[in-house]
mmCIF file of C-alpha atoms and ligand atoms in Angstrom:
data_model
loop_
_atom_site.group_PDB
_atom_site.id
_atom_site.type_symbol
_atom_site.label_atom_id
_atom_site.label_comp_id
_atom_site.label_asym_id
_atom_site.label_seq_id
_atom_site.Cartn_x
_atom_site.Cartn_y
_atom_site.Cartn_z
ATOM 1 C CA UNK A 301 29.793 -19.858 3.100
ATOM 2 C CA UNK A 302 28.345 -16.548 4.276
ATOM 3 C CA UNK A 303 24.622 -16.177 3.713
ATOM 4 C CA UNK A 304 23.232 -15.327 0.266
ATOM 5 C CA UNK A 305 20.770 -12.499 -0.282
ATOM 6 C CA UNK A 306 18.152 -12.426 -3.048
ATOM 7 C CA UNK A 307 17.619 -8.790 -4.043
ATOM 8 C CA UNK A 308 14.383 -7.733 -5.661
ATOM 9 C CA UNK A 309 12.884 -4.371 -6.487
ATOM 10 C CA UNK A 310 10.335 -4.019 -3.732
ATOM 11 C CA UNK A 311 6.712 -4.693 -3.178
ATOM 12 C CA UNK A 312 3.523 -2.693 -3.418
ATOM 13 C CA UNK A 313 1.085 -4.911 -1.555
ATOM 14 C CA UNK A 314 -1.136 -2.324 0.131
ATOM 15 C CA UNK A 315 -1.937 1.382 -0.461
ATOM 16 C CA UNK A 316 0.389 2.563 2.330
ATOM 17 C CA UNK A 317 3.347 0.954 0.475
ATOM 18 C CA UNK A 318 2.814 3.249 -2.522
ATOM 19 C CA UNK A 319 4.387 6.557 -1.360
ATOM 20 C CA UNK A 320 7.433 4.806 0.143
ATOM 21 C CA UNK A 321 8.006 2.690 -2.975
ATOM 22 C CA UNK A 322 7.524 5.553 -5.432
ATOM 23 C CA UNK A 323 9.529 8.147 -3.499
ATOM 24 C CA UNK A 324 12.433 5.732 -2.852
ATOM 25 C CA UNK A 325 12.486 4.783 -6.514
ATOM 26 C CA UNK A 326 12.390 8.288 -7.947
ATOM 27 C CA UNK A 327 14.814 9.618 -5.331
ATOM 28 C CA UNK A 328 17.369 7.003 -6.443
ATOM 29 C CA UNK A 329 20.255 8.521 -8.461
ATOM 30 C CA UNK A 330 20.280 5.389 -10.659
ATOM 31 C CA UNK A 331 16.728 6.165 -11.779
ATOM 32 C CA UNK A 332 16.786 9.967 -11.567
ATOM 33 C CA UNK A 333 20.355 11.196 -12.088
ATOM 34 C CA UNK A 334 19.878 14.706 -10.649
ATOM 35 C CA UNK A 335 21.779 16.450 -7.874
ATOM 36 C CA UNK A 336 20.181 16.788 -4.462
ATOM 37 C CA UNK A 337 18.035 18.544 -3.323
ATOM 38 C CA UNK A 338 16.456 18.721 -6.835
ATOM 39 C CA UNK A 339 16.220 14.936 -7.055
ATOM 40 C CA UNK A 340 14.191 14.721 -3.859
ATOM 41 C CA UNK A 341 11.949 17.586 -4.988
ATOM 42 C CA UNK A 342 11.316 15.987 -8.392
ATOM 43 C CA UNK A 343 10.789 12.587 -6.708
ATOM 44 C CA UNK A 344 8.211 14.122 -4.387
ATOM 45 C CA UNK A 345 6.307 15.693 -7.304
ATOM 46 C CA UNK A 346 6.379 12.479 -9.400
ATOM 47 C CA UNK A 347 5.222 10.474 -6.367
ATOM 48 C CA UNK A 348 2.215 12.810 -6.026
ATOM 49 C CA UNK A 349 1.461 12.606 -9.755
ATOM 50 C CA UNK A 350 1.885 8.802 -10.065
ATOM 51 C CA UNK A 351 0.321 7.635 -6.773
ATOM 52 C CA UNK A 352 -3.278 7.518 -8.092
ATOM 53 C CA UNK A 353 -2.292 5.387 -11.108
ATOM 54 C CA UNK A 354 -0.286 3.006 -8.908
ATOM 55 C CA UNK A 355 -3.249 2.835 -6.502
ATOM 56 C CA UNK A 356 -5.536 1.852 -9.387
ATOM 57 C CA UNK A 357 -3.094 -0.904 -10.378
ATOM 58 C CA UNK A 358 -3.069 -2.141 -6.782
ATOM 59 C CA UNK A 359 -6.886 -2.158 -6.629
ATOM 60 C CA UNK A 360 -6.848 -4.690 -9.475
ATOM 61 C CA UNK A 361 -4.269 -6.827 -7.686
ATOM 62 C CA UNK A 362 -1.761 -6.418 -4.861
ATOM 63 C CA UNK A 363 1.771 -7.313 -5.872
ATOM 64 C CA UNK A 364 2.827 -10.935 -5.198
ATOM 65 C CA UNK A 365 6.508 -9.957 -5.491
ATOM 66 C CA UNK A 366 7.371 -9.914 -1.772
ATOM 67 C CA UNK A 367 5.518 -13.166 -1.054
ATOM 68 C CA UNK A 368 7.200 -14.960 -3.954
ATOM 69 C CA UNK A 369 10.684 -13.600 -3.154
ATOM 70 C CA UNK A 370 10.298 -14.986 0.407
ATOM 71 C CA UNK A 371 9.340 -18.398 -1.008
ATOM 72 C CA UNK A 372 12.301 -18.354 -3.416
ATOM 73 C CA UNK A 373 14.650 -17.707 -0.475
ATOM 74 C CA UNK A 374 13.017 -20.438 1.654
ATOM 75 C CA UNK A 375 13.149 -23.038 -1.117
ATOM 76 C CA UNK A 376 16.739 -22.157 -2.034
ATOM 77 C CA UNK A 377 17.677 -22.449 1.619
ATOM 78 C CA UNK A 378 16.164 -25.938 1.817
ATOM 79 C CA UNK A 379 17.775 -26.967 -1.478
ATOM 80 C CA UNK A 380 21.284 -25.778 -0.545
ATOM 81 C CA UNK A 381 21.168 -26.202 3.217
ATOM 82 C CA UNK A 382 22.535 -22.653 3.435
ATOM 83 C CA UNK A 383 21.178 -19.498 4.996
ATOM 84 C CA UNK A 384 19.392 -17.545 2.263
ATOM 85 C CA UNK A 385 17.647 -14.279 2.979
ATOM 86 C CA UNK A 386 16.144 -11.497 0.844
ATOM 87 C CA UNK A 387 16.129 -7.720 0.617
ATOM 88 C CA UNK A 388 14.580 -5.015 -1.567
ATOM 89 C CA UNK A 389 15.689 -1.791 -3.226
ATOM 90 C CA UNK A 390 12.541 0.239 -2.589
ATOM 91 C CA UNK A 391 10.718 -1.346 0.351
ATOM 92 C CA UNK A 392 11.529 -3.064 3.634
ATOM 93 C CA UNK A 393 13.595 -5.106 4.403
ATOM 94 C CA UNK A 394 16.163 -3.029 2.479
ATOM 95 C CA UNK A 395 19.033 -4.947 0.858
ATOM 96 C CA UNK A 396 21.530 -2.340 2.144
ATOM 97 C CA UNK A 397 20.926 -3.700 5.640
ATOM 98 C CA UNK A 398 21.789 -7.302 4.650
ATOM 99 C CA UNK A 399 25.198 -8.951 4.485
ATOM 100 C CA UNK A 400 26.389 -11.815 2.297
ATOM 101 C CA UNK A 401 26.649 -12.682 -1.398
ATOM 102 C CA UNK A 402 23.965 -10.934 -3.404
ATOM 103 C CA UNK A 403 21.931 -12.366 -6.287
ATOM 104 C CA UNK A 404 19.976 -9.711 -8.193
ATOM 105 C CA UNK A 405 16.562 -11.062 -9.145
ATOM 106 C CA UNK A 406 16.275 -9.159 -12.417
ATOM 107 C CA UNK A 407 17.349 -11.281 -15.349
ATOM 108 C CA UNK A 408 19.445 -8.726 -17.279
ATOM 109 C CA UNK A 409 22.001 -6.212 -16.106
ATOM 110 C CA UNK A 410 20.913 -2.581 -15.973
ATOM 111 C CA UNK A 411 22.655 0.184 -14.043
ATOM 112 C CA UNK A 412 19.189 0.939 -12.602
ATOM 113 C CA UNK A 413 18.869 -2.479 -10.959
ATOM 114 C CA UNK A 414 21.960 -4.708 -10.882
ATOM 115 C CA UNK A 415 24.375 -1.738 -11.040
ATOM 116 C CA UNK A 416 22.784 -0.156 -8.000
ATOM 117 C CA UNK A 417 23.401 -3.286 -5.899
ATOM 118 C CA UNK A 418 26.888 -3.856 -7.350
ATOM 119 C CA UNK A 419 27.945 -0.394 -6.158
ATOM 120 C CA UNK A 420 27.363 -1.398 -2.535
ATOM 121 C CA UNK A 421 27.620 -5.184 -2.290
ATOM 122 C CA UNK A 422 29.511 -8.235 -3.568
ATOM 123 C CA UNK A 423 27.154 -9.362 -6.289
ATOM 124 C CA UNK A 424 26.908 -12.473 -8.456
ATOM 125 C CA UNK A 425 27.014 -11.849 -12.250
ATOM 126 C CA UNK A 426 23.595 -11.295 -13.879
ATOM 127 C CA UNK A 427 21.481 -14.415 -14.290
ATOM 128 C CA UNK A 428 21.334 -14.046 -18.098
ATOM 129 C CA UNK A 429 25.015 -14.922 -18.610
ATOM 130 C CA UNK A 430 24.464 -18.553 -17.559
ATOM 131 C CA UNK A 431 23.697 -21.405 -19.937
ATOM 132 C CA UNK A 432 21.182 -22.702 -17.370
ATOM 133 C CA UNK A 433 19.244 -19.447 -17.604
ATOM 134 C CA UNK A 434 19.009 -19.810 -21.366
ATOM 135 C CA UNK A 435 17.710 -23.366 -20.923
ATOM 136 C CA UNK A 436 14.995 -22.194 -18.496
ATOM 137 C CA UNK A 437 13.596 -19.932 -21.219
ATOM 138 C CA UNK A 438 14.051 -22.543 -23.929
ATOM 139 C CA UNK A 439 12.026 -25.120 -21.957
ATOM 140 C CA UNK A 440 9.245 -22.649 -21.138
ATOM 141 C CA UNK A 441 8.922 -21.617 -24.783
ATOM 142 C CA UNK A 442 8.925 -25.240 -25.969
ATOM 143 C CA UNK A 443 6.181 -26.087 -23.439
ATOM 144 C CA UNK A 444 4.050 -23.149 -24.553
ATOM 145 C CA UNK A 445 4.519 -24.104 -28.222
ATOM 146 C CA UNK A 446 3.503 -27.766 -27.689
ATOM 147 C CA UNK A 447 -0.071 -27.472 -28.960
ATOM 148 C CA UNK A 448 0.416 -24.107 -30.632
ATOM 149 C CA UNK A 449 3.512 -24.462 -32.850
ATOM 150 C CA UNK A 450 2.608 -21.471 -35.013
ATOM 151 C CA UNK A 451 2.126 -18.948 -32.205
ATOM 152 C CA UNK A 452 4.098 -15.691 -32.212
ATOM 153 C CA UNK A 453 6.645 -15.578 -29.388
ATOM 154 C CA UNK A 454 6.998 -12.155 -27.792
ATOM 155 C CA UNK A 455 9.543 -11.356 -25.085
ATOM 156 C CA UNK A 456 8.254 -8.332 -23.165
ATOM 157 C CA UNK A 457 10.908 -6.498 -21.130
ATOM 158 C CA UNK A 458 10.531 -3.643 -18.660
ATOM 159 C CA UNK A 459 11.278 -0.441 -20.562
ATOM 160 C CA UNK A 460 13.853 2.238 -19.678
ATOM 161 C CA UNK A 461 14.117 5.892 -20.722
ATOM 162 C CA UNK A 462 16.456 6.311 -23.727
ATOM 163 C CA UNK A 463 18.159 9.340 -22.184
ATOM 164 C CA UNK A 464 19.072 7.336 -19.073
ATOM 165 C CA UNK A 465 20.397 4.390 -21.134
ATOM 166 C CA UNK A 466 22.595 6.704 -23.238
ATOM 167 C CA UNK A 467 23.883 8.689 -20.288
ATOM 168 C CA UNK A 468 25.068 5.579 -18.447
ATOM 169 C CA UNK A 469 25.983 3.442 -21.477
ATOM 170 C CA UNK A 470 23.609 0.834 -20.057
ATOM 171 C CA UNK A 471 24.021 -2.594 -21.784
ATOM 172 C CA UNK A 472 20.386 -3.590 -21.004
ATOM 173 C CA UNK A 473 18.900 -3.250 -24.507
ATOM 174 C CA UNK A 474 21.938 -4.787 -26.186
ATOM 175 C CA UNK A 475 21.984 -7.839 -23.884
ATOM 176 C CA UNK A 476 18.270 -8.393 -24.429
ATOM 177 C CA UNK A 477 18.733 -8.213 -28.198
ATOM 178 C CA UNK A 478 21.617 -10.735 -28.091
ATOM 179 C CA UNK A 479 19.448 -13.051 -25.957
ATOM 180 C CA UNK A 480 16.534 -12.732 -28.403
ATOM 181 C CA UNK A 481 18.781 -13.560 -31.367
ATOM 182 C CA UNK A 482 20.373 -16.550 -29.616
ATOM 183 C CA UNK A 483 16.961 -17.962 -28.647
ATOM 184 C CA UNK A 484 15.716 -17.461 -32.177
ATOM 185 C CA UNK A 485 18.711 -19.363 -33.627
ATOM 186 C CA UNK A 486 18.364 -22.294 -31.187
ATOM 187 C CA UNK A 487 14.590 -22.599 -31.539
ATOM 188 C CA UNK A 488 14.747 -21.967 -35.304
ATOM 189 C CA UNK A 489 11.842 -19.536 -35.019
ATOM 190 C CA UNK A 490 11.415 -15.791 -35.099
ATOM 191 C CA UNK A 491 11.327 -14.351 -31.584
ATOM 192 C CA UNK A 492 10.140 -10.786 -31.018
ATOM 193 C CA UNK A 493 11.210 -8.327 -28.321
ATOM 194 C CA UNK A 494 9.245 -5.340 -27.021
ATOM 195 C CA UNK A 495 9.212 -3.023 -24.006
ATOM 196 C CA UNK A 496 6.443 -2.435 -21.479
ATOM 197 C CA UNK A 497 5.571 -0.127 -18.583
ATOM 198 C CA UNK A 498 6.854 3.190 -19.889
ATOM 199 C CA UNK A 499 5.643 6.242 -18.018
ATOM 200 C CA UNK A 500 5.770 10.010 -18.437
ATOM 201 C CA UNK A 501 6.308 12.099 -21.558
ATOM 202 C CA UNK A 502 9.974 11.246 -22.358
ATOM 203 C CA UNK A 503 11.135 8.672 -24.922
ATOM 204 C CA UNK A 504 11.535 5.059 -23.707
ATOM 205 C CA UNK A 505 12.744 1.916 -25.441
ATOM 206 C CA UNK A 506 10.889 0.752 -28.532
ATOM 207 C CA UNK A 507 8.965 -1.086 -29.840
ATOM 208 C CA UNK A 508 6.350 -0.769 -27.104
ATOM 209 C CA UNK A 509 4.650 -4.056 -26.208
ATOM 210 C CA UNK A 510 1.193 -2.684 -27.060
ATOM 211 C CA UNK A 511 2.273 -1.639 -30.572
ATOM 212 C CA UNK A 512 4.187 -4.883 -31.166
ATOM 213 C CA UNK A 513 1.094 -6.939 -30.233
ATOM 214 C CA UNK A 514 -0.953 -4.941 -32.751
ATOM 215 C CA UNK A 515 1.712 -5.401 -35.438
ATOM 216 C CA UNK A 516 1.997 -9.153 -34.801
ATOM 217 C CA UNK A 517 -1.798 -9.575 -35.011
ATOM 218 C CA UNK A 518 -1.490 -8.911 -38.772
ATOM 219 C CA UNK A 519 0.652 -12.048 -39.193
ATOM 220 C CA UNK A 520 -0.368 -14.463 -36.382
ATOM 221 C CA UNK A 521 -3.569 -15.680 -34.696
ATOM 222 C CA UNK A 522 -1.905 -17.106 -31.541
ATOM 223 C CA UNK A 523 0.386 -15.299 -29.132
ATOM 224 C CA UNK A 524 2.802 -16.345 -26.374
ATOM 225 C CA UNK A 525 4.040 -13.482 -24.162
ATOM 226 C CA UNK A 526 7.037 -14.022 -21.866
ATOM 227 C CA UNK A 527 7.996 -11.344 -19.344
ATOM 228 C CA UNK A 528 11.734 -11.525 -19.978
ATOM 229 C CA UNK A 529 13.270 -9.152 -17.446
ATOM 230 C CA UNK A 530 11.744 -10.366 -14.154
ATOM 231 C CA UNK A 531 12.370 -13.583 -12.233
ATOM 232 C CA UNK A 532 9.259 -12.979 -10.157
ATOM 233 C CA UNK A 533 5.649 -12.189 -11.025
ATOM 234 C CA UNK A 534 4.567 -8.709 -9.991
ATOM 235 C CA UNK A 535 2.048 -6.007 -10.878
ATOM 236 C CA UNK A 536 3.725 -5.493 -14.267
ATOM 237 C CA UNK A 537 2.934 -9.092 -15.226
ATOM 238 C CA UNK A 538 -0.367 -9.819 -13.463
ATOM 239 C CA UNK A 539 -1.978 -6.440 -14.133
ATOM 240 C CA UNK A 540 -0.271 -5.006 -17.194
ATOM 241 C CA UNK A 541 0.224 -8.196 -19.240
ATOM 242 C CA UNK A 542 -2.606 -10.414 -17.956
ATOM 243 C CA UNK A 543 -5.219 -7.676 -18.088
ATOM 244 C CA UNK A 544 -4.250 -4.737 -20.298
ATOM 245 C CA UNK A 545 -2.137 -6.429 -22.993
ATOM 246 C CA UNK A 546 -4.297 -9.546 -23.089
ATOM 247 C CA UNK A 547 -7.346 -7.371 -23.783
ATOM 248 C CA UNK A 548 -5.470 -5.496 -26.517
ATOM 249 C CA UNK A 549 -4.396 -8.820 -28.060
ATOM 250 C CA UNK A 550 -7.988 -10.127 -28.034
ATOM 251 C CA UNK A 551 -9.327 -6.874 -29.458
ATOM 252 C CA UNK A 552 -6.904 -6.979 -32.367
ATOM 253 C CA UNK A 553 -7.878 -10.524 -33.315
ATOM 254 C CA UNK A 554 -5.641 -13.054 -31.505
ATOM 255 C CA UNK A 555 -7.663 -16.254 -30.975
ATOM 256 C CA UNK A 556 -5.331 -17.750 -28.328
ATOM 257 C CA UNK A 557 -3.066 -15.869 -25.914
ATOM 258 C CA UNK A 558 -0.798 -17.343 -23.253
ATOM 259 C CA UNK A 559 1.321 -15.416 -20.785
ATOM 260 C CA UNK A 560 4.149 -17.575 -19.465
ATOM 261 C CA UNK A 561 4.687 -17.175 -15.716
ATOM 262 C CA UNK A 562 7.951 -15.781 -14.385
ATOM 263 C CA UNK A 563 10.252 -18.421 -12.849
ATOM 264 C CA UNK A 564 8.920 -17.666 -9.348
ATOM 265 C CA UNK A 565 9.643 -20.654 -7.066
ATOM 266 C CA UNK A 566 9.617 -23.297 -9.834
ATOM 267 C CA UNK A 567 11.836 -26.280 -9.011
ATOM 268 C CA UNK A 568 14.089 -25.873 -12.065
ATOM 269 C CA UNK A 569 14.700 -22.210 -11.234
ATOM 270 C CA UNK A 570 15.595 -22.995 -7.627
ATOM 271 C CA UNK A 571 17.972 -25.680 -8.919
ATOM 272 C CA UNK A 572 19.507 -23.138 -11.287
ATOM 273 C CA UNK A 573 19.988 -20.632 -8.429
ATOM 274 C CA UNK A 574 21.586 -23.363 -6.318
ATOM 275 C CA UNK A 575 23.976 -24.122 -9.195
ATOM 276 C CA UNK A 576 25.284 -20.534 -9.380
ATOM 277 C CA UNK A 577 25.598 -19.884 -5.647
HETATM 278 C C1 LIG B 1803 13.897 -5.021 -14.986
HETATM 279 C C2 LIG B 1803 13.276 -4.517 -13.992
HETATM 280 C C3 LIG B 1803 12.880 -3.103 -13.821
HETATM 281 C C4 LIG B 1803 13.470 -1.950 -14.317
HETATM 282 C C5 LIG B 1803 14.693 -1.810 -15.178
HETATM 283 C C6 LIG B 1803 12.656 -0.850 -13.872
HETATM 284 C C7 LIG B 1803 12.882 0.510 -14.157
HETATM 285 C C8 LIG B 1803 11.988 1.535 -13.876
HETATM 286 N N1 LIG B 1803 10.737 1.441 -13.274
HETATM 287 C C9 LIG B 1803 10.161 2.688 -13.169
HETATM 288 C C10 LIG B 1803 8.922 3.014 -12.584
HETATM 289 C C11 LIG B 1803 8.055 2.125 -11.911
HETATM 290 N N2 LIG B 1803 8.225 0.767 -11.793
HETATM 291 C C12 LIG B 1803 7.200 0.263 -11.043
HETATM 292 C C13 LIG B 1803 6.995 -1.061 -10.715
HETATM 293 C C14 LIG B 1803 7.884 -2.091 -11.032
HETATM 294 N N3 LIG B 1803 9.040 -2.019 -11.765
HETATM 295 C C15 LIG B 1803 9.639 -3.247 -11.830
HETATM 296 C C16 LIG B 1803 10.845 -3.601 -12.458
HETATM 297 C C17 LIG B 1803 11.716 -2.711 -13.078
HETATM 298 N N4 LIG B 1803 11.640 -1.369 -13.109
HETATM 299 C C18 LIG B 1803 8.788 -4.153 -11.107
HETATM 300 C C19 LIG B 1803 9.085 -5.623 -10.906
HETATM 301 C C20 LIG B 1803 7.710 -3.444 -10.628
HETATM 302 C C21 LIG B 1803 6.528 -3.994 -9.857
HETATM 303 C C22 LIG B 1803 6.773 -4.038 -8.377
HETATM 304 C C23 LIG B 1803 5.705 -4.824 -7.677
HETATM 305 O O1 LIG B 1803 5.771 -4.911 -6.431
HETATM 306 O O2 LIG B 1803 4.812 -5.417 -8.273
HETATM 307 C C24 LIG B 1803 6.340 1.324 -10.627
HETATM 308 C C25 LIG B 1803 5.112 1.177 -9.715
HETATM 309 C C26 LIG B 1803 3.904 0.690 -10.442
HETATM 310 C C27 LIG B 1803 3.384 1.749 -11.393
HETATM 311 O O3 LIG B 1803 2.931 2.789 -10.960
HETATM 312 O O4 LIG B 1803 3.485 1.501 -12.626
HETATM 313 C C28 LIG B 1803 6.855 2.499 -11.163
HETATM 314 C C29 LIG B 1803 6.333 3.891 -11.011
HETATM 315 C C30 LIG B 1803 11.111 3.603 -13.709
HETATM 316 C C31 LIG B 1803 10.872 5.097 -13.770
HETATM 317 C C32 LIG B 1803 12.225 2.905 -14.139
HETATM 318 C C33 LIG B 1803 13.465 3.379 -14.771
HETATM 319 C C34 LIG B 1803 13.821 4.574 -15.026
HETATM 320 FE FE1 FE2 B 1804 9.649 -0.363 -12.909
#
């Protein structure tokens, strides 16, 4: 078999990564569907406006995403005895420069992530279509519930602008909702879904994670949050969920809060990846 390539978003580990990451992201037609040269001009302005906020996030913690993606590739390589490499959309090494079969390391299809890779490379179907993926979530939720059977279970997904979803008929929200319902039926428990990390003045997916936490605090005293759209921990999980949302949850009365880690390089996840290669 040709080599496999794990594709992730990109890493912001140090301040000098910020302008490259932000400009590449906002100059991407899948994120900002404008004609050139307007797209590049808008991307430049947003990069200037957002850089300070991203810098403040980075001061709290550099992103572990690149480090973990490397480990995932190494462990999968050992497990399968195949050559596994990795590439990113918005930082080096870029996935465009790699060859092989591509696995997109975001759990659910969106034109902004999976679709972008699919346009250029032979790509495996999204992880969420596999039974094994479902079981990974099921086992993590059951573990978290062990001593806290009455906790609220909140799946927090990365948000997307509504206008972008409509324009591209993006199945992202729908697939997440189907997944939430299926999990809820199997676990015989209510499961909630919310959206995090919106930015700018336009409308993004709802309910927002912050508001959903506040709403749930009226009915529950314990909370389990699972980042549902990433395979790999990153600034959105270790800064936004572990710091910002955890503080909000405490402030609105939750007595116990657990954030479940992304799959990262867990043995069962590596086994799952090996099974779909
Ligand atoms: C499911 C995965 C992701 C989707 C979909 C997505 C869309 C999206 N993101 C932005 C803007 C930003 N994202 C940023 C960081 C970031 N985003 C994702 C994942 C998805 N983004 C991850 C994993 C990360 C963290 C990367 C890391 O190395 O830790 C950032 C930078 C941080 C910040 O300033 O908040 C921005 C900006 C948009 C606009 C968008 C869709 C339109
Ligand atoms: Fe993002």
